[in-house]
Each structure stands twice: as structure tokens, then as C-alpha cells.
XYZ file of C-alpha atoms in Angstrom:
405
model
C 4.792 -25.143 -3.938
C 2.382 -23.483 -1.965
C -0.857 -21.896 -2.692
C 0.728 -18.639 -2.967
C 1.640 -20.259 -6.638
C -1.739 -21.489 -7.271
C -2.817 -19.483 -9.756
C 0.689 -19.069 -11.235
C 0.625 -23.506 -11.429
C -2.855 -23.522 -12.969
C -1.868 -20.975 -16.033
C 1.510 -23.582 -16.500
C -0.887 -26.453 -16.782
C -3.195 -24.912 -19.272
C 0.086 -24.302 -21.276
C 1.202 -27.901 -20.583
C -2.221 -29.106 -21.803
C -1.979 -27.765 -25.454
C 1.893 -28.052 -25.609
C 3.542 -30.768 -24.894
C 7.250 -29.270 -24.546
C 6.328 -25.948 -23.030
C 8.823 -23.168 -23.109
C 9.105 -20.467 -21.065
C 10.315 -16.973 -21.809
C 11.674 -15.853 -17.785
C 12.386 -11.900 -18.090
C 14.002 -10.665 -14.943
C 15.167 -7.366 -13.183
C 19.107 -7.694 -14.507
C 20.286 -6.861 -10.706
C 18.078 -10.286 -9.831
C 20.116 -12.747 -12.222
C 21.606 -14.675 -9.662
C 18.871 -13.586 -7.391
C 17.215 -16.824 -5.179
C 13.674 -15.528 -6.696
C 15.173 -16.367 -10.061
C 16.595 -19.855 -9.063
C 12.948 -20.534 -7.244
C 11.408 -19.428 -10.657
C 13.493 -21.739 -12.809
C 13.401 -24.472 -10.383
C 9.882 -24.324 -10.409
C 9.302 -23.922 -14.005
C 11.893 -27.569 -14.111
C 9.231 -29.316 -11.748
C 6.780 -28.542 -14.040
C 8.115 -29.840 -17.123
C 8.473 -26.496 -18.521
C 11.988 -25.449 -20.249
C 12.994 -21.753 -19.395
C 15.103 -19.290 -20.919
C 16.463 -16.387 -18.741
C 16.682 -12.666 -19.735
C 17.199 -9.780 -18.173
C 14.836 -6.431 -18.573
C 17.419 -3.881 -20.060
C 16.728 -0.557 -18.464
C 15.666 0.932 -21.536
C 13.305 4.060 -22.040
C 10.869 4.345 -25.166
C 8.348 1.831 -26.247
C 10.818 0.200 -29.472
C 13.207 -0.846 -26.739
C 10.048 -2.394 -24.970
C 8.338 -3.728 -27.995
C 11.295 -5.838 -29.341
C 11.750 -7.076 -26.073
C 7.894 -8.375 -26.234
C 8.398 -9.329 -29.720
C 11.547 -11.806 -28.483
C 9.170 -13.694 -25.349
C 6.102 -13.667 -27.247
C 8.138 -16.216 -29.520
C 7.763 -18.805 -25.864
C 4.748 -20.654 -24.580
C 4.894 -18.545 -21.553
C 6.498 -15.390 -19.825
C 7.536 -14.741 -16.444
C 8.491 -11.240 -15.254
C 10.753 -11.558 -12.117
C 11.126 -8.035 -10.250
C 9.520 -5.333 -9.149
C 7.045 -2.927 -10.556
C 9.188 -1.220 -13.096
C 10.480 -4.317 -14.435
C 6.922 -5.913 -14.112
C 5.304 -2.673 -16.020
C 7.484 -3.170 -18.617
C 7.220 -6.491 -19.470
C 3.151 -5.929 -19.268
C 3.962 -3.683 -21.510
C 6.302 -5.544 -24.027
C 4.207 -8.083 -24.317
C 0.975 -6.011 -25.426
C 2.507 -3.669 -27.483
C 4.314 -6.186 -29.252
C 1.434 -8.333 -30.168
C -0.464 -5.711 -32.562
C 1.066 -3.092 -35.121
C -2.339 -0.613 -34.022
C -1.757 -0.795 -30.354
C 1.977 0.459 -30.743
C 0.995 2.927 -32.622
C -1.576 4.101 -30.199
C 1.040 4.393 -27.118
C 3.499 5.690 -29.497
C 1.258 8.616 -30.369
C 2.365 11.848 -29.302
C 0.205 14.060 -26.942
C 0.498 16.044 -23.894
C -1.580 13.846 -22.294
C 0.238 11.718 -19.256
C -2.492 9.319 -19.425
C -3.001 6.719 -22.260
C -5.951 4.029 -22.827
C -5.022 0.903 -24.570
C -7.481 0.291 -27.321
C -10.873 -1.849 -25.869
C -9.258 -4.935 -28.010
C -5.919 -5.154 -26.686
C -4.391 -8.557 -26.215
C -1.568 -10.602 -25.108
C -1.447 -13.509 -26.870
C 1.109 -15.616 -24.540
C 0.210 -16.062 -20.682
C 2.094 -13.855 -18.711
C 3.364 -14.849 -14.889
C 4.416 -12.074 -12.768
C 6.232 -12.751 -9.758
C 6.691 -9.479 -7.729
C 10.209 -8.993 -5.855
C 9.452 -6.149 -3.856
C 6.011 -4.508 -2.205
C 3.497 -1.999 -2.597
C 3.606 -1.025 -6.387
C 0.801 -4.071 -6.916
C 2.189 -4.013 -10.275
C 1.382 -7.885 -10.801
C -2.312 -7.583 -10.664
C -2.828 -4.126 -11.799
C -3.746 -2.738 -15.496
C -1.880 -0.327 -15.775
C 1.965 -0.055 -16.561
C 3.811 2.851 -16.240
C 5.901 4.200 -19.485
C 9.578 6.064 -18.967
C 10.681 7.709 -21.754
C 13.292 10.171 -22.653
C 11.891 13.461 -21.580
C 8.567 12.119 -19.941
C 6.583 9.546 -17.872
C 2.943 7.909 -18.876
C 0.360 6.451 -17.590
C -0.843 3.336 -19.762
C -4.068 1.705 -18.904
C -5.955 -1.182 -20.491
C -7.307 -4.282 -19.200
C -5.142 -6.592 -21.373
C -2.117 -5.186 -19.329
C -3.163 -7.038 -16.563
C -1.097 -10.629 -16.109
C -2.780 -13.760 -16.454
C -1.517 -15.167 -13.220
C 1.006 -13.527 -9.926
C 2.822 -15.274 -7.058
C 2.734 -13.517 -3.854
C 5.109 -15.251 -2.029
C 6.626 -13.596 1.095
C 9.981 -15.086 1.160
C 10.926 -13.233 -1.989
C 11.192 -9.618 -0.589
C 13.212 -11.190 2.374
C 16.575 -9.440 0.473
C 14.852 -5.776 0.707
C 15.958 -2.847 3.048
C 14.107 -1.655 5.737
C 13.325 2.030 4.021
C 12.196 -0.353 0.544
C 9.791 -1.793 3.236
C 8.719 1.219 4.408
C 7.483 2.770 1.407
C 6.172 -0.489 0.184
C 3.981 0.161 2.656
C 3.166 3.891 2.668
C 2.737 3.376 -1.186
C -0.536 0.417 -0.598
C -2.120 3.014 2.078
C -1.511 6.150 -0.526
C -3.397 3.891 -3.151
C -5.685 3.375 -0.830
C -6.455 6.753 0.703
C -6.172 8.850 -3.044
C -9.621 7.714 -4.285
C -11.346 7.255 -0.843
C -10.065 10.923 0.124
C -11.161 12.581 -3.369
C -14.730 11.614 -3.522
C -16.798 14.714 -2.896
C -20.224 14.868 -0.648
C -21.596 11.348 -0.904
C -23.220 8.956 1.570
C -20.974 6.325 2.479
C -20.790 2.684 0.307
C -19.491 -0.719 0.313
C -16.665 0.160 -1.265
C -15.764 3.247 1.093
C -15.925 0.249 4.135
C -13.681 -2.393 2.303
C -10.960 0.764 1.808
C -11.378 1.440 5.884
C -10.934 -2.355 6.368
C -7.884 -2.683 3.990
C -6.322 0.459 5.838
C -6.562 -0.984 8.864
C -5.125 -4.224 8.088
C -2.346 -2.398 5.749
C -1.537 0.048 9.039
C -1.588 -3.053 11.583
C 0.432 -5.110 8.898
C 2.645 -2.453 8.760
C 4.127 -1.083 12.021
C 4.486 -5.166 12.857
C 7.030 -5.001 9.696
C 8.686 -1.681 9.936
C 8.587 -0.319 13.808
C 11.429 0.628 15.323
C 13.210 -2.516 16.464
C 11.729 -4.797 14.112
C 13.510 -4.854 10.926
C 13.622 -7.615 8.057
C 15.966 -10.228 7.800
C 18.027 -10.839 4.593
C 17.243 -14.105 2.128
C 20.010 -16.587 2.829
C 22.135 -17.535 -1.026
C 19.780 -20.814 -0.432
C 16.692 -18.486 -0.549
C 15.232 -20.128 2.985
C 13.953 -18.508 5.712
C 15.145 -18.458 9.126
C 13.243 -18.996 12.126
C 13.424 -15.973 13.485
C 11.978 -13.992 10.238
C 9.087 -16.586 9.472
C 6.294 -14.224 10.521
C 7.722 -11.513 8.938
C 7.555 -13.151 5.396
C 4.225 -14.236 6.192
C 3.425 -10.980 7.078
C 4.672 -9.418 4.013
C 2.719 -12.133 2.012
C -0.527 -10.549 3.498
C 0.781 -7.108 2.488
C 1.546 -8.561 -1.129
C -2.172 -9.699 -0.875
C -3.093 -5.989 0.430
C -0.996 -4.027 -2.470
C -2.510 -6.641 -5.400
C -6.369 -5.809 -3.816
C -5.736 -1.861 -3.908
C -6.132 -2.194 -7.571
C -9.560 -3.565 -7.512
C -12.268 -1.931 -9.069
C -14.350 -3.215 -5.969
C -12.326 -0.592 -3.861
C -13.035 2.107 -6.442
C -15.940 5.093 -6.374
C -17.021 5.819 -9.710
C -16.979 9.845 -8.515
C -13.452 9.618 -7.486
C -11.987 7.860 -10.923
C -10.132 11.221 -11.899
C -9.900 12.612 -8.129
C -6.657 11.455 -6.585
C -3.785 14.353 -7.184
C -1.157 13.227 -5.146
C -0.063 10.119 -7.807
C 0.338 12.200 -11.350
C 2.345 14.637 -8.999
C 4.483 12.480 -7.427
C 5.547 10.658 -10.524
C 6.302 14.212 -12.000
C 8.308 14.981 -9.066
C 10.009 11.939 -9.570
C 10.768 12.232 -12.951
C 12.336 15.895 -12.628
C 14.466 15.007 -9.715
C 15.689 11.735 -10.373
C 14.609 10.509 -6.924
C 12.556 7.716 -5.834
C 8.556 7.497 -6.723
C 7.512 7.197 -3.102
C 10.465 9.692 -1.658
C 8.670 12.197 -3.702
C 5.457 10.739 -2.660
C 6.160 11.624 1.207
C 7.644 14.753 0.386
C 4.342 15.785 -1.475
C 1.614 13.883 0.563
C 1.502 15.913 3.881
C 1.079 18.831 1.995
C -1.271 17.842 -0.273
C -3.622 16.594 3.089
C -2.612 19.914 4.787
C -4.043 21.924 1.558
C -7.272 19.544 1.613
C -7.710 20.164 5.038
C -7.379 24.323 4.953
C -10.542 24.141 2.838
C -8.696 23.716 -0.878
C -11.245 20.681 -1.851
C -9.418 20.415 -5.008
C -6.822 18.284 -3.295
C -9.184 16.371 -1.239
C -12.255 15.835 1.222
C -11.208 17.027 4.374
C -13.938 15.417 6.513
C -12.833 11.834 4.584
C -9.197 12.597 5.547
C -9.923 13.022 8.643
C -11.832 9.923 8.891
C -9.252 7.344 6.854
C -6.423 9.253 9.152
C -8.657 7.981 12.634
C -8.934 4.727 11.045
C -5.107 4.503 10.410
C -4.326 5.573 13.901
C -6.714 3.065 15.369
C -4.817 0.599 13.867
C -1.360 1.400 14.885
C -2.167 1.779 18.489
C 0.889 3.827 19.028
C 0.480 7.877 19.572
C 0.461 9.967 17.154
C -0.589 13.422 15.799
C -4.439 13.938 15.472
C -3.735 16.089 12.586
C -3.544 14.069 9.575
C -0.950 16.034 7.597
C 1.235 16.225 10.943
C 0.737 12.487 11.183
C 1.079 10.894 7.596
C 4.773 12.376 8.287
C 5.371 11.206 11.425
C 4.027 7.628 10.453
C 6.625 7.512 7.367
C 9.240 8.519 10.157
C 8.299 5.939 12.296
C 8.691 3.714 9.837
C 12.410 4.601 8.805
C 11.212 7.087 5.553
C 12.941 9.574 6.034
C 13.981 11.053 2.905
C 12.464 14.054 1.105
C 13.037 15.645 -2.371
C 15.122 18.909 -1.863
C 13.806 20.822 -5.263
C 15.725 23.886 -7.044
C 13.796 26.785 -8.132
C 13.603 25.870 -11.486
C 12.935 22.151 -10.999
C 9.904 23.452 -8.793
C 8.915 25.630 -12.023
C 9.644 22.719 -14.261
C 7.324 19.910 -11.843
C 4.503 22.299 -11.153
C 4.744 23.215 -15.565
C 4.807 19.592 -16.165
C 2.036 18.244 -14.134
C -0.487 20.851 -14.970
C 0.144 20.280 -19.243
C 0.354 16.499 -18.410
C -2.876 16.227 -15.892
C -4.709 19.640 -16.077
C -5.344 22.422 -18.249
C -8.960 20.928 -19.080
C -7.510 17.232 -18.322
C -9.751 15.967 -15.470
C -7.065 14.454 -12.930
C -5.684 18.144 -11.983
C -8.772 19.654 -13.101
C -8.605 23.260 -11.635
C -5.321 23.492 -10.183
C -2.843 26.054 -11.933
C 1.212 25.928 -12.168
C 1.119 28.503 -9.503
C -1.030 26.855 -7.296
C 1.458 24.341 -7.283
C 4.568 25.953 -6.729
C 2.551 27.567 -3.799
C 2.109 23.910 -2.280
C 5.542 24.082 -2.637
C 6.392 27.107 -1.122
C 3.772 26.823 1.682
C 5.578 27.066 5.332
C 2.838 24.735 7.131
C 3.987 22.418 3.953
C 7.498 22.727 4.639
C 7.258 22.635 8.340
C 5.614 18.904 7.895
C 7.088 17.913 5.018
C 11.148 19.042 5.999
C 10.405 17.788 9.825
């Protein structure tokens, strides 16, 4: 293998050092079964020496489901999670919760809170692999894990949620569509921009630069992927890649790389921890409608930019908009708006996203009541914005006009 399994190799040898007949726990999305990234896995894991057992993730909600899942791997040498970032948060999960009585009962607490901590001694006893299936959620290096239940979604954060080892290997999002490709994307630049875009009047740092250069590179990275014309191949049953899509997967390696880096600390201001609105929304949004995390994400974002940039600071900087959005453009070298909101839409157009949530009255009511218990109402990440200030984002025609365009 390449070195794109370096890391992943390294954490099966340290196994293979203090057990001589390793096994390995695979846990997989259950549409990926017969999936080539699952043969590559298990073929891989055979070169190695290392015996594998292959599960799929049931598409469970609540944290019992999830902790007798954990409680079934943790049993192996090693687990892999095969999939993408639901089925990758959920095995981080598993496989924490399920190693301590006192951290299940933590997550299993009930608040309104949307946003959990794991306790500061969290652990996961058994080495966990994750090997990512599709792009942008940069679930395999991040620590945090998001948590579906019945009638809500949370946040969980902790740094023992964070795998021991990834592969970022381009060939295994070959199978995706071009709109999964396209949010992929657009989700690595909304990471990106939340944080940079939130952080009130402050001279510009180190980590404010490394954001600009990983926009830049994300933007570039992505209109060679996803402009019109160029769309990705599909994985052959053999799981090679063809000639003519070679660059692409390489290309969608570096983007792999991209996603995995937005969740560094490194790219983080300490000001702008609790500042980034348009995430706990989205995910509410989400939730309520049933649709797609980044489908609600473009739906919300323009308006969110176009609220920042009318002077409402609570959902942004507008000067630090304005700069990330000149960056972005730069980048692209293609025309588009100079108005930020006006132009994070017509990028995700560009870029095949075209799909927006279409909300009812009362699922408007029921997003905008939701977010504000989960995230505000003296919580810091909505700090200051009310349920009606929400449905007005909503409501807003120069919303609409950008976001329904």
C-alpha cells in the first residue's frame, strides 16, 4: 500500500507486536458490504497477518444501540470503521462509550444542551482505523462525533473520540455522485470559513493565514473536481482506477487531506471557539426536515452571510467575509458575484448543488424553537439570537432571493 495507509500500517504493527494472532473487528456502512473499499480493507488487513471480522453499522439512533455495538468490537485487537461520517461518528462513538460505565452515563444524561463534553479521561481502549468513504465531513480525524437520537441531534466532543489512525485514499470515493462531491466540498470550505468569519475585531494571526491558504487550495481543488464538464468517474467491481480519472482521485486525496486539516486546532482562534452559527443550525434544519446536512447547509449559508453582512455581527464579521469570499474567488478564477452571499450560492450551483430545504410554517417554528433551546438562551454558540430572529432569516426576501435562486 501506499503512504496514504501509513499511519493506518504503523497502528496494525503495534497491534502485531504485542499479539501475535491479531484480530480485527471491520465495522462498515451496511450499503458498503460488498463495497471495493471493504474488499481493499480486508485484503489489506490479510497482507498483514491480521484476521478480520466484517459487520455492518446498523442505522440505529440512541447511544444503547451504539454502546453494544462498541461493547461487541472492543472484544478484537483492532477496529476499522469503513464509511462515511455518520457511520465513522458512530463507531467513534461505540467504541468510547462502551469502554467506561461513567462516560455512558455522561452522554446519556439528559439536558437541553446540543453540545456534550466527554469527560477529560475518556478512553478507547482498542486502536481504532477509520477509513473515510466519502469527503468533507473529516470525520476520521476529528473529535467530535455527532449523536442521532429519537427526537434530537448532539454534538459530542472529547479528545478520546478521535481515531488512532485514518486512510485517505482517493480511489475510495471514486463510486460517489457528482452532487455527494459537491457538498463534500462546500462542507471543508463552510468548516473553514465558520470560525475564521466569527472572530470579532482582532489583528490578523497565523492561524487566520493557514485558513486563507487552505481556502484557496480547497476552492482550486474544487472547481478542478466538480465544474461543469468534469464529473467523477465510477470505481470499477475490481476497485481500480481508470486512466482517464487518475487525477481526479488524486485530487480528491488532497481534498481528503484538506477536510481531515479543517479540524485542527492550529486552524482555530481561541475568540471564535463558540462563534460559528451556521453548523448547530444546519444540523437542526436537518434534523426537522429529514433532508441532507449540507442541503440544509446551502439553503441556510447565503443567508446567514447576507445577515452578517447588513450589519447583524451576531452571524458574522462582515469585513472577514468579505475577505475569505475574495480569497475564494481568487482561487476559482472563473466570474462570479462580488457579493459574498450572492456568490456562496452561485458557487454551490456551479458545482451541481442545487437543492434547497423547502420548510412548512411550522417546521420553520419548530427549527428556529429548537436551535435557540439547543444553542442559545444563555448557551454561548447562538448567544443573542432569539426564535424570532430566526424565523426572520427565514422569512427575509434578500434571503430567499439567494437562497431559492
Amino acid at each position: 500500500m501506499t503512504n496514504q495507509w501509513e499511519s493506518a500500517t504503523h497502528t496494525v504493527l503495534r497491534v502485531r507486536a504485542h499479539t501475535r494472532d491479531a484480530r480485527a473487528a471491520v465495522v462498515v456502512d451496511p450499503a458498503l458490504t460488498s463495497h471495493p473499499a471493504t474488499s481493499l480493507v480486508d485484503s489489506w488487513l490479510g497482507t498483514m497477518g491480521v484476521l478480520s471480522t466484517i459487520s455492518a453499522m446498523p442505522a440505529t439512533v440512541g447511544l444503547i444501540d451504539l454502546t453494544a455495538v462498541g461493547e461487541e468490537v472492543l472484544r478484537s485487537d483492532l477496529v476499522v470503521a469503513v464509511g462515511g461520517g455518520s457511520t465513522l461518528d458512530r463507531v467513534k462513538l461505540a467504541t468510547v462509550a462502551a469502554a467506561s460505565e461513567r462516560v455512558l452515563a455522561h452522554v446519556e444524561l439528559r439536558s437541553r444542551t446540543g453540545l456534550v463534553m466527554l469527560p477529560v479521561d475518556a478512553d478507547r481502549p482498542t486502536p481504532l482505523i477509520a477509513v473515510p468513504t466519502t469527503l468533507g465531513t473529516g470525520a476520521e480525524s476529528s473529535a467530535v462525533a455527532v449523536l442521532d437520537e429519537a427526537d434530537r441531534r448532539r454534538l459530542v466532543l472529547g479528545p478520546a473520540l478521535r481515531p488512532q489512525a485514518a486512510v485517505l485514499d482517493g480511489r475510495l470515493s471514486e463510486g460517489l455522485l457528482p452532487v455527494q462531491v459537491a457538498e463534500g466540498v462546500l462542507e471543508v470550505l463552510a468548516r473553514l470559513a465558520g470560525p475564521y468569519c466569527s472572530v470579532e475585531e482582532a489583528p490578523f494571526s497565523t492561524s487566520d493565514l493557514l485558513v486563507e491558504a487552505a481556502v484557496r487550495g480547497c476552492g482550486a481543488l474544487g472547481e478542478q473536481i466538480c465544474r461543469p464538464g468534469r464529473r467523477p468517474e465510477p470505481m470499477d467491481p475490481q476497485g481500480s482506477i481508470a486512466d482517464g480519472s487518475a487525477i481526479l482521485a488524486s485530487h480528491r486525496e488532497e481534498l481528503l487531506r484538506l477536510g481531515a486539516a479543517s479540524h485542527s486546532q492550529h486552524l482555530r482562534r481561541l475568540q471564535s471557539r463558540w462563534g460559528a452559527v451556521l453548523w448547530p443550525l444546519a444540523n437542526e434544519l436537518a434534523f426537522v426536515t429529514g433532508s441532507r446536512k449540507m442541503v440544509a447547509t446551502l439553503t441556510l449559508w447565503p443567508g446567514v452571510w447576507r445577515s452578517a453582512l447588513a450589519g447583524d455581527r451576531r452571524y458574522g464579521n462582515p469585513e472577514r467575509i468579505v475577505r475569505l469570499w475574495n480569497v475564494l474567488r481568487e482561487a476559482i478564477h472563473v466570474t462570479l458575484p462580488v457579493d459574498p452571499a450572492a456568490g456562496i450560492a452561485a458557487l454551490a450551483r456551479r458545482w451541481g448543488a442545487h437543492d434547497r430545504v423547502s420548510t412548512t410554517s411550522s417546521e420553520a417554528t419548530k427549527w428556529a424553537s429548537r436551535s435557540v433551546r439547543a444553542w442559545g438562551s444563555g448557551l454561548p454558540v447562538l448567544a443573542g439570537l432569539s426564535v424570532p430572529d430566526l424565523l426572520d432569516l427565514l422569512r427575509s426576501p434578500a434571503f430567499e432571493a439567494v437562497s431559492g435562486a
